[in-house]
Amino acid sequence: MSERSEVSNAEVRMTNSQSHIRSSSVVIHSVLLVLILLLLIDQSRFLFTYPVPDTGMWFGDESWTMLTARAFAATGVAHMPEAIGSSLAYSNGLINGSIWITGLLYGIPATFLALLASPVAIGRSMTMLLSIVTLLISIRASRLLTEDRIAVSLSVLALVSCDAFAFSSHSARFDTATGLATLAYLVFLWRLLERGKSTKPITSFAIVFLGVLSLAIYVHVPTLIALPALYALWRIDALRNWRCLLSALAGLLGGSMILVGAYWATTGSVDLLGHGYNQYYNVANSLPILHPFSWQVQKINTIDRAVQVWQVAWPLVLLMIIGVLFRIWKRHRFTASQVDWLMLSALTLVGWCAFEGPAVFYNIHILPVVAVCCAVTLGPLLQMRLTPILATIGMVAIAVLTIMRQESYGRVAQKITRENSLESFLESAHDSFILVDEPALNEVAYYERSHAGSNLHLMTKHFLLFGAENRSPAEILRDHNVRYLLLYSTVRWQSQLRPIADSFYTVIGERTGHLTDQARSYCDPRWDDIDTLRLYQSR
């Protein structure tokens, strides 16, 4: 009788203990979700100001991207009409100009909302929505790979705490869309592998067909997913089955025909790389895979890249390292399903290192995938009794520091954006082309559409780097009747057009202040350094 009583008491204690653990898990999970939400809300407060549009790490890229998307939505051709005298005024070629998905996704709102908001504001709003979708897919994928909800929440919170996530979600570029597409495609491949070895031809067709069509998102996506796609084909034995091989080739042909047909229908050509020296050649010539024996290139690609990733994504990297070391120490094995995901992720990382330069804005292409891997590796560690509580305390501290940093950076960005307001400054420019430096692109593009009475036409200075006319800059400006130049100078940087402006134009307006972040950082704004903005008129 006493033995039964002891067994019964032990069962009660075990039940109570399990109930306590579940209750603690729910509380911790809820705390982490609240922190994620708070971080996102705090970041959204500075959506249109931090980083300052068109300056800093992507000097002009945001407006260039949005102007291209707007033109694409209107004409079906990825070009920038404002890049007069440049190859960018025409198509960049099939490979870099087939942005059908992102071009329409960003371009349609930029077209119909042009009177309500600036191109960058519209683009950043779309990017923020895509960032949230990315987080939701990361959570879903992580929950399928591990049952530990705390590990999932910790990984997502670490991702949101990264500087890379903050400035990428505040960018009117296609980088977040690239990261989202890469993550979604890997989830698609992993789900196929979960069904076991399938030699159905339709599976091979889908893998290749969707991989080819990913070019319609951004040129970087196919390079990131190519190796995972080959791995998936190998895992389902498609490479040894002639029917599946033919289906894969059909997918390649079908996807290519759609892209080529759409490009030919809008441009009248099937030129792969475009004409002249353009964006494609500018980026492609610096790919790490093209310089395998260059120590300088590979040092930047490995050591410098690793340092940079740590600087902009250290919360996620730190959690990942801790999880991996614990698994090695305790010799915890991954499940077959987790191994497939980790292999797909590792191959994506290889493609990222081989086919993308170490630009800081490319990190978001891979970080959502790393966040899912982080959730997988952390699972066993969080089974220890006090680990979830300690990890939560640590992440609370990181979240607080992140919010404090965001508030500090956001205030700096707001001050610069406010002082760089140009509407009143542009009132003296009418009825002509105005060529501007990058920090003015977004606001002048908005002014051009929202103040139709001024009849002012924006022109970028891409002809300096991607020239399509065999003439001097002064001749291009004269022949296109560019009456106004809006040029900046800082203590560290000065517009390339200042010599021409000083020789052939007259200053009709000048402003000094904190106008750009080119000569200052957000952690050290150097308010004593003053920027200068000059409006020139042709003589």
Coordinates of C-alpha atoms in Angstrom, one line a residue:
M1 CA 0.0 0.0 0.0
S2 CA 2.8 2.4 0.9
E3 CA 4.6 1.6 -2.3
R4 CA 1.5 2.6 -4.3
S5 CA 1.3 5.7 -2.3
E6 CA 4.9 6.6 -3.0
V7 CA 4.4 6.0 -6.7
S8 CA 1.3 8.1 -6.7
N9 CA 3.1 10.9 -4.9
A10 CA 6.0 10.7 -7.4
E11 CA 3.6 11.0 -10.3
V12 CA 1.9 14.0 -8.8
R13 CA 5.3 15.7 -8.2
M14 CA 6.3 14.9 -11.8
T15 CA 3.0 16.3 -13.1
N16 CA 3.3 19.4 -11.0
S17 CA 6.9 19.9 -12.2
Q18 CA 5.9 19.5 -15.8
S19 CA 3.1 22.0 -15.3
H20 CA 5.5 24.4 -13.7
I21 CA 7.9 24.1 -16.6
R22 CA 5.1 24.6 -19.1
S23 CA 3.9 27.7 -17.3
S24 CA 7.4 29.1 -17.1
S25 CA 7.9 28.4 -20.8
V26 CA 4.7 30.3 -21.7
V27 CA 5.8 33.3 -19.6
I28 CA 9.3 33.4 -21.1
H29 CA 7.9 32.9 -24.6
S30 CA 5.4 35.8 -24.1
V31 CA 8.1 38.1 -22.7
L32 CA 10.3 37.4 -25.8
L33 CA 7.4 38.1 -28.2
V34 CA 6.6 41.4 -26.4
L35 CA 10.3 42.4 -26.8
I36 CA 10.2 41.6 -30.5
L37 CA 7.1 43.7 -30.9
L38 CA 8.5 46.6 -28.9
L39 CA 11.7 46.6 -31.0
L40 CA 9.7 46.6 -34.3
I41 CA 7.5 49.5 -33.0
D42 CA 10.6 51.5 -31.9
Q43 CA 12.3 50.9 -35.3
S44 CA 9.2 52.0 -37.2
R45 CA 9.3 55.4 -35.5
F46 CA 12.4 56.2 -37.5
L47 CA 11.3 54.4 -40.7
F48 CA 11.6 57.5 -42.9
T49 CA 14.6 59.2 -41.3
Y50 CA 17.1 56.5 -40.2
P51 CA 19.3 56.0 -42.0
V52 CA 19.1 59.4 -43.8
P53 CA 17.6 58.7 -47.2
D54 CA 20.2 58.3 -50.0
T55 CA 23.2 58.9 -47.8
G56 CA 25.4 56.8 -45.6
M57 CA 25.9 53.2 -46.7
W58 CA 23.8 53.3 -49.9
F59 CA 24.7 56.6 -51.4
G60 CA 21.8 57.3 -53.8
D61 CA 20.8 53.7 -54.2
E62 CA 17.3 54.1 -52.6
S63 CA 16.2 56.8 -55.1
W64 CA 17.9 55.1 -58.0
T65 CA 16.0 51.8 -57.1
M66 CA 12.6 53.5 -56.7
L67 CA 13.0 55.7 -59.8
T68 CA 13.8 52.5 -61.8
A69 CA 10.9 50.6 -60.2
R70 CA 8.5 53.5 -61.1
A71 CA 9.7 53.5 -64.7
F72 CA 9.4 49.7 -64.8
A73 CA 5.8 49.8 -63.6
A74 CA 5.0 52.4 -66.3
T75 CA 6.9 50.9 -69.2
G76 CA 7.9 47.3 -68.4
V77 CA 11.5 48.3 -68.9
A78 CA 13.9 48.5 -65.9
H79 CA 15.6 51.9 -66.6
M80 CA 16.0 55.3 -65.1
P81 CA 14.8 58.1 -67.3
E82 CA 16.4 60.6 -65.0
A83 CA 19.9 59.2 -65.7
I84 CA 20.3 61.3 -68.9
G85 CA 23.5 60.6 -70.8
S86 CA 24.0 57.3 -69.0
S87 CA 23.5 53.6 -69.9
L88 CA 21.0 53.4 -67.0
A89 CA 18.6 55.5 -69.1
Y90 CA 18.1 52.3 -71.2
S91 CA 17.7 48.7 -70.1
N92 CA 20.6 47.1 -68.2
G93 CA 20.0 43.8 -70.1
L94 CA 18.0 40.7 -69.4
I95 CA 19.9 39.5 -66.4
N96 CA 19.7 42.8 -64.5
G97 CA 16.5 44.1 -66.0
S98 CA 14.0 41.3 -65.4
I99 CA 12.7 42.6 -62.0
W100 CA 9.1 41.8 -62.8
I101 CA 8.1 40.9 -59.2
T102 CA 9.9 43.6 -57.2
G103 CA 9.7 46.2 -60.0
L104 CA 5.9 46.0 -59.9
L105 CA 5.7 45.5 -56.1
Y106 CA 7.6 48.7 -55.5
G107 CA 6.9 50.5 -58.7
I108 CA 3.1 50.5 -58.7
P109 CA 2.8 52.2 -55.3
A110 CA 5.5 54.6 -56.3
T111 CA 3.5 55.6 -59.4
F112 CA 0.1 56.0 -57.8
L113 CA 1.2 57.5 -54.5
A114 CA 3.7 59.9 -56.0
L115 CA 1.7 63.0 -54.9
L116 CA 1.4 61.7 -51.3
A117 CA 4.9 60.6 -50.4
S118 CA 8.5 60.6 -51.7
P119 CA 9.8 57.6 -53.6
V120 CA 12.0 56.5 -50.7
A121 CA 9.2 56.8 -48.1
I122 CA 7.0 54.5 -50.3
G123 CA 9.8 52.1 -50.8
R124 CA 10.7 51.9 -47.1
S125 CA 7.0 51.3 -46.2
M126 CA 7.0 48.3 -48.6
T127 CA 10.3 47.0 -47.3
M128 CA 9.1 47.1 -43.7
L129 CA 6.0 45.0 -44.7
L130 CA 8.3 42.5 -46.4
S131 CA 10.5 42.4 -43.3
I132 CA 7.6 41.5 -41.1
V133 CA 6.6 38.7 -43.6
T134 CA 10.2 37.5 -43.4
L135 CA 10.0 37.2 -39.6
L136 CA 6.8 35.3 -39.8
I137 CA 8.2 32.8 -42.3
S138 CA 11.3 32.5 -40.1
I139 CA 9.1 31.7 -37.1
R140 CA 7.1 29.1 -39.1
A141 CA 10.2 27.4 -40.5
S142 CA 11.8 27.3 -37.1
R143 CA 8.7 25.8 -35.4
L144 CA 8.7 23.0 -38.0
L145 CA 12.4 22.3 -37.3
T146 CA 12.3 22.5 -33.5
E147 CA 9.6 22.1 -30.8
D148 CA 11.3 24.6 -28.5
R149 CA 9.3 27.8 -28.8
I150 CA 11.8 29.7 -26.6
A151 CA 14.6 28.9 -29.0
V152 CA 12.5 30.2 -31.9
S153 CA 11.7 33.4 -30.1
L154 CA 15.2 34.0 -29.0
S155 CA 16.5 33.6 -32.5
V156 CA 13.9 36.0 -34.0
L157 CA 14.6 38.5 -31.2
A158 CA 18.3 38.3 -31.9
L159 CA 17.6 38.9 -35.6
V160 CA 15.5 42.0 -34.9
S161 CA 18.1 43.3 -32.5
C162 CA 20.8 43.4 -35.3
D163 CA 21.8 46.7 -36.8
A164 CA 21.6 44.9 -40.2
F165 CA 17.9 44.2 -39.7
A166 CA 17.2 47.7 -38.6
F167 CA 18.8 49.5 -41.6
S168 CA 17.7 46.9 -44.1
S169 CA 14.1 47.1 -43.1
H170 CA 14.5 50.9 -43.5
S171 CA 15.8 50.8 -47.1
A172 CA 14.1 51.3 -50.4
R173 CA 16.3 48.7 -52.0
F174 CA 15.5 45.1 -52.9
D175 CA 17.8 43.5 -50.3
T176 CA 15.0 42.5 -47.9
A177 CA 13.0 41.1 -50.8
T178 CA 16.1 39.1 -51.7
G179 CA 16.4 37.7 -48.2
L180 CA 12.7 36.9 -48.1
A181 CA 12.8 35.1 -51.4
T182 CA 15.9 33.1 -50.4
L183 CA 14.4 32.0 -47.2
A184 CA 11.0 31.1 -48.8
Y185 CA 12.8 29.0 -51.5
L186 CA 14.9 27.1 -48.9
V187 CA 11.7 26.3 -47.0
F188 CA 10.2 25.1 -50.2
L189 CA 13.2 22.8 -50.9
W190 CA 13.2 21.5 -47.3
R191 CA 9.5 20.7 -47.4
L192 CA 10.1 18.6 -50.6
L193 CA 13.0 16.8 -48.9
E194 CA 10.7 16.1 -45.9
R195 CA 8.4 14.0 -48.1
G196 CA 11.2 11.6 -48.7
K197 CA 13.0 10.7 -51.9
S198 CA 10.6 11.4 -54.7
T199 CA 11.4 10.9 -58.3
K200 CA 8.3 12.6 -59.6
P201 CA 9.2 14.6 -62.7
I202 CA 6.9 17.5 -61.5
T203 CA 9.1 18.0 -58.4
S204 CA 12.3 18.4 -60.5
F205 CA 10.4 20.8 -62.8
A206 CA 9.2 22.9 -59.9
I207 CA 12.6 23.2 -58.3
V208 CA 14.3 24.4 -61.5
F209 CA 11.4 26.5 -62.8
L210 CA 11.0 28.5 -59.6
G211 CA 14.7 28.9 -59.3
V212 CA 14.9 30.4 -62.8
L213 CA 11.9 32.7 -62.2
S214 CA 13.6 34.0 -59.0
L215 CA 15.5 36.3 -61.3
A216 CA 12.3 38.3 -61.5
I217 CA 12.9 39.3 -57.9
Y218 CA 16.5 40.4 -58.0
V219 CA 19.6 39.2 -59.8
H220 CA 21.1 38.0 -56.5
V221 CA 18.4 35.4 -55.7
P222 CA 19.4 32.8 -58.3
T223 CA 23.1 32.9 -57.3
L224 CA 22.1 32.3 -53.6
I225 CA 19.7 29.4 -54.3
A226 CA 21.6 27.6 -57.2
L227 CA 23.6 25.3 -55.0
P228 CA 20.7 24.4 -52.6
A229 CA 18.6 23.6 -55.7
L230 CA 21.3 21.2 -57.0
Y231 CA 21.5 19.6 -53.6
A232 CA 17.8 19.1 -53.5
L233 CA 17.8 17.5 -57.0
W234 CA 20.6 15.2 -55.9
R235 CA 18.7 14.3 -52.6
I236 CA 15.6 13.2 -54.5
D237 CA 17.6 11.2 -57.0
A238 CA 16.5 13.4 -59.8
L239 CA 20.1 13.5 -61.3
R240 CA 20.0 9.7 -61.9
N241 CA 16.5 9.5 -63.4
W242 CA 16.2 10.5 -67.0
R243 CA 12.5 11.5 -66.7
C244 CA 13.4 13.9 -63.8
L245 CA 16.4 15.2 -65.7
L246 CA 14.2 16.0 -68.7
S247 CA 11.7 17.7 -66.4
A248 CA 14.4 19.7 -64.8
L249 CA 15.6 20.8 -68.2
A250 CA 12.0 21.7 -69.1
G251 CA 11.8 23.8 -66.0
L252 CA 15.0 25.6 -67.0
L253 CA 13.8 26.1 -70.6
G254 CA 10.3 27.1 -69.5
G255 CA 11.4 29.7 -66.9
S256 CA 14.0 31.1 -69.3
M257 CA 11.4 31.4 -72.1
I258 CA 9.1 33.4 -69.8
L259 CA 11.8 35.8 -68.8
V260 CA 13.2 36.2 -72.4
G261 CA 9.7 36.6 -73.8
A262 CA 8.7 39.2 -71.3
Y263 CA 12.0 41.1 -71.8
W264 CA 11.7 41.0 -75.6
A265 CA 8.0 42.1 -75.5
T266 CA 9.0 45.3 -73.6
T267 CA 12.4 46.1 -74.9
G268 CA 12.4 44.6 -78.4
S269 CA 15.7 42.8 -77.7
V270 CA 17.2 39.8 -75.9
D271 CA 20.5 41.4 -74.9
L272 CA 21.7 39.6 -71.8
L273 CA 24.0 42.2 -70.3
G274 CA 22.9 45.6 -71.8
H275 CA 25.1 48.0 -73.7
G276 CA 28.1 49.8 -72.5
Y277 CA 29.5 50.0 -69.0
N278 CA 26.5 49.6 -66.7
Q279 CA 25.5 48.5 -63.2
Y280 CA 25.9 44.8 -64.1
Y281 CA 29.5 45.1 -65.2
N282 CA 30.2 47.4 -62.3
V283 CA 29.1 44.8 -59.8
A284 CA 30.1 41.6 -61.7
N285 CA 33.7 42.6 -62.1
S286 CA 34.2 42.6 -58.4
L287 CA 32.7 39.2 -57.6
P288 CA 34.9 37.2 -55.2
I289 CA 34.6 34.0 -57.4
L290 CA 36.3 35.8 -60.3
H291 CA 39.4 36.5 -58.2
P292 CA 40.1 33.2 -56.4
F293 CA 43.8 33.8 -56.2
S294 CA 43.8 37.4 -55.1
W295 CA 44.8 37.7 -51.5
Q296 CA 43.4 41.2 -51.2
V297 CA 40.0 40.2 -52.6
Q298 CA 39.7 37.0 -50.6
K299 CA 40.8 38.7 -47.4
I300 CA 38.0 41.2 -47.9
N301 CA 35.7 38.3 -48.7
T302 CA 36.5 36.3 -45.6
I303 CA 38.2 38.1 -42.7
D304 CA 36.8 41.5 -43.4
R305 CA 33.4 40.1 -44.2
A306 CA 33.3 38.1 -40.9
V307 CA 34.3 41.3 -38.9
Q308 CA 31.6 43.2 -40.6
V309 CA 28.9 40.6 -40.0
W310 CA 29.9 40.6 -36.3
Q311 CA 29.6 44.4 -36.1
V312 CA 26.1 44.5 -37.7
A313 CA 24.6 41.1 -36.5
W314 CA 26.5 40.2 -33.3
P315 CA 23.4 39.2 -31.2
L316 CA 22.5 36.6 -33.8
V317 CA 26.0 35.4 -34.4
L318 CA 26.6 35.2 -30.6
L319 CA 23.6 33.0 -30.1
M320 CA 24.6 30.8 -33.0
I321 CA 28.1 30.3 -31.7
I322 CA 26.8 29.4 -28.2
G323 CA 24.4 26.9 -29.6
V324 CA 27.0 25.2 -31.9
L325 CA 29.6 25.0 -29.1
F326 CA 27.0 23.5 -26.7
R327 CA 26.0 20.8 -29.2
I328 CA 29.6 19.9 -29.8
W329 CA 30.3 19.8 -26.1
K330 CA 27.3 17.6 -25.3
R331 CA 27.5 15.7 -28.6
H332 CA 23.8 16.3 -29.4
R333 CA 22.9 15.0 -32.8
F334 CA 20.8 16.8 -35.3
T335 CA 17.7 15.0 -36.7
A336 CA 17.8 14.1 -40.4
S337 CA 15.3 16.9 -41.1
Q338 CA 17.6 19.4 -39.4
V339 CA 20.6 18.1 -41.3
D340 CA 18.8 18.8 -44.6
W341 CA 18.0 22.4 -43.5
L342 CA 21.6 23.0 -42.3
M343 CA 23.0 21.7 -45.5
L344 CA 20.7 23.9 -47.6
S345 CA 21.7 26.9 -45.4
A346 CA 25.4 26.1 -45.7
L347 CA 25.2 25.9 -49.5
T348 CA 23.4 29.2 -49.5
L349 CA 26.2 30.7 -47.4
V350 CA 28.7 29.4 -50.0
G351 CA 26.8 31.1 -52.8
W352 CA 26.6 34.3 -50.7
C353 CA 30.4 34.3 -50.3
A354 CA 31.2 33.4 -53.9
F355 CA 28.8 35.5 -55.8
E356 CA 28.2 38.6 -53.7
G357 CA 30.6 41.2 -52.5
P358 CA 31.0 42.1 -48.8
A359 CA 28.7 45.2 -49.0
V360 CA 27.0 45.7 -45.7
F361 CA 23.5 45.8 -47.2
Y362 CA 23.9 42.2 -48.6
N363 CA 24.0 40.7 -45.1
I364 CA 20.2 40.6 -44.9
H365 CA 20.2 38.2 -47.8
I366 CA 21.4 35.5 -45.5
L367 CA 20.6 36.5 -41.9
P368 CA 16.9 35.2 -41.9
V369 CA 18.3 31.8 -42.9
V370 CA 20.9 32.0 -40.1
A371 CA 18.1 32.9 -37.7
V372 CA 16.3 29.6 -38.4
C373 CA 19.7 27.7 -38.1
C374 CA 20.1 29.5 -34.7
A375 CA 16.8 28.2 -33.5
V376 CA 17.8 24.7 -34.5
T377 CA 21.1 24.7 -32.7
L378 CA 19.8 26.3 -29.5
G379 CA 17.2 23.7 -28.8
P380 CA 19.2 21.3 -26.6
L381 CA 20.8 24.1 -24.6
L382 CA 17.4 25.4 -23.6
Q383 CA 16.4 22.1 -22.2
M384 CA 18.6 22.7 -19.2
R385 CA 16.7 24.0 -16.2
L386 CA 17.9 27.6 -15.7
T387 CA 19.1 28.3 -19.3
P388 CA 15.8 29.7 -20.6
I389 CA 15.7 32.2 -17.8
L390 CA 19.3 33.3 -18.2
A391 CA 19.0 33.5 -21.9
T392 CA 15.9 35.7 -21.6
I393 CA 17.6 38.0 -19.1
G394 CA 20.5 38.4 -21.5
M395 CA 18.1 39.1 -24.4
V396 CA 16.2 41.6 -22.4
A397 CA 19.5 43.4 -21.8
I398 CA 20.3 43.3 -25.5
A399 CA 16.8 44.6 -26.4
V400 CA 17.2 47.5 -24.0
L401 CA 20.6 48.4 -25.4
T402 CA 19.2 48.1 -28.9
I403 CA 16.3 50.5 -28.2
M404 CA 18.7 53.0 -26.6
R405 CA 21.0 52.8 -29.6
Q406 CA 18.0 53.1 -32.0
E407 CA 16.8 56.2 -30.1
S408 CA 20.2 57.8 -30.3
Y409 CA 20.7 57.0 -34.0
G410 CA 17.2 58.1 -34.8
R411 CA 17.5 61.5 -33.2
V412 CA 20.7 62.1 -35.2
A413 CA 19.0 61.1 -38.4
Q414 CA 15.9 63.2 -37.7
K415 CA 18.1 66.3 -37.1
I416 CA 20.0 65.8 -40.4
T417 CA 16.8 65.1 -42.4
R418 CA 15.1 68.2 -40.9
E419 CA 18.0 70.4 -41.8
N420 CA 18.3 69.0 -45.3
S421 CA 14.7 70.0 -46.2
L422 CA 14.8 71.5 -49.7
E423 CA 11.3 72.6 -50.6
S424 CA 11.9 76.3 -50.0
F425 CA 15.4 76.1 -51.4
L426 CA 14.0 74.8 -54.8
E427 CA 11.5 77.6 -55.3
S428 CA 14.0 79.6 -57.3
A429 CA 14.5 76.8 -59.8
H430 CA 11.9 76.5 -62.6
D431 CA 11.2 75.0 -66.0
S432 CA 14.4 73.2 -66.6
F433 CA 16.5 70.2 -65.7
I434 CA 18.2 70.2 -62.3
L435 CA 21.1 67.9 -61.7
V436 CA 21.5 67.0 -58.0
D437 CA 23.9 65.2 -55.7
E438 CA 22.7 62.0 -54.1
P439 CA 21.5 63.5 -50.7
A440 CA 18.9 65.6 -52.6
L441 CA 17.6 62.9 -55.0
N442 CA 14.6 61.7 -53.0
E443 CA 13.2 65.1 -52.1
V444 CA 13.7 66.6 -55.6
A445 CA 12.0 63.5 -57.1
Y446 CA 9.1 64.1 -54.8
Y447 CA 9.1 67.9 -55.5
E448 CA 9.1 67.2 -59.2
R449 CA 5.8 65.3 -59.0
S450 CA 4.0 67.1 -56.2
H451 CA 4.8 70.7 -57.5
A452 CA 3.7 70.3 -61.1
G453 CA 3.6 74.1 -61.5
S454 CA 7.4 74.4 -61.2
N455 CA 7.9 72.1 -64.3
L456 CA 11.3 71.1 -62.8
H457 CA 12.9 67.9 -64.1
L458 CA 15.3 65.8 -62.1
M459 CA 18.5 64.6 -63.6
T460 CA 21.0 62.3 -61.9
K461 CA 24.8 62.3 -62.5
H462 CA 25.1 58.7 -63.6
F463 CA 26.7 59.8 -66.8
L464 CA 29.9 60.3 -64.8
L465 CA 30.2 56.6 -64.0
F466 CA 28.0 54.9 -66.6
G467 CA 28.4 57.3 -69.5
A468 CA 26.6 56.4 -72.8
E469 CA 27.7 59.5 -74.7
N470 CA 31.2 60.1 -75.9
R471 CA 31.3 63.7 -74.7
S472 CA 32.6 65.7 -71.8
P473 CA 30.4 66.3 -68.7
A474 CA 30.3 70.0 -69.6
E475 CA 29.1 69.3 -73.1
I476 CA 26.4 66.9 -71.8
L477 CA 25.1 69.5 -69.4
R478 CA 25.1 72.2 -72.0
D479 CA 23.4 70.1 -74.8
H480 CA 20.7 68.9 -72.4
N481 CA 20.0 72.4 -71.2
V482 CA 20.7 71.6 -67.6
R483 CA 20.2 75.1 -66.1
Y484 CA 20.5 74.2 -62.4
L485 CA 23.0 72.2 -60.3
L486 CA 22.3 71.3 -56.6
L487 CA 25.6 70.3 -55.1
Y488 CA 26.9 69.3 -51.6
S489 CA 30.3 69.5 -49.9
T490 CA 31.4 68.3 -46.5
V491 CA 34.7 68.2 -44.6
R492 CA 35.4 64.8 -46.2
W493 CA 33.6 64.8 -49.5
Q494 CA 32.8 67.2 -52.3
S495 CA 30.7 66.8 -55.4
Q496 CA 32.6 65.8 -58.6
L497 CA 30.8 68.5 -60.5
R498 CA 32.0 71.4 -58.4
P499 CA 34.8 72.4 -60.9
I500 CA 32.3 72.5 -63.7
A501 CA 29.8 74.4 -61.6
D502 CA 32.3 77.0 -60.5
S503 CA 33.4 77.5 -64.1
F504 CA 30.2 77.6 -66.0
Y505 CA 27.5 78.3 -63.4
T506 CA 26.6 81.0 -60.9
V507 CA 25.6 80.4 -57.3
I508 CA 22.1 81.6 -56.7
G509 CA 21.5 80.0 -53.3
E510 CA 23.6 78.6 -50.5
R511 CA 22.9 76.9 -47.2
T512 CA 25.1 75.5 -44.4
G513 CA 24.2 73.1 -41.7
H514 CA 24.1 69.4 -40.9
L515 CA 22.8 68.2 -44.3
T516 CA 24.2 64.7 -44.7
D517 CA 25.8 61.8 -42.8
Q518 CA 28.7 61.5 -45.3
A519 CA 31.1 63.2 -42.9
R520 CA 29.7 61.9 -39.7
S521 CA 28.5 58.7 -38.1
Y522 CA 25.4 58.1 -36.0
C523 CA 27.3 57.3 -32.9
D524 CA 29.6 60.3 -33.4
P525 CA 27.7 63.0 -35.4
R526 CA 30.4 65.6 -35.2
W527 CA 28.0 68.5 -35.0
D528 CA 31.0 70.9 -35.2
D529 CA 31.5 69.9 -38.9
I530 CA 29.3 71.9 -41.2
D531 CA 28.1 70.9 -44.6
T532 CA 27.4 73.2 -47.5
L533 CA 24.7 73.1 -50.2
R534 CA 24.8 75.3 -53.2
L535 CA 22.2 75.9 -56.0
Y536 CA 23.9 76.9 -59.2
Q537 CA 22.3 78.5 -62.3
S538 CA 23.8 78.4 -65.8
R539 CA 25.3 81.7 -66.9

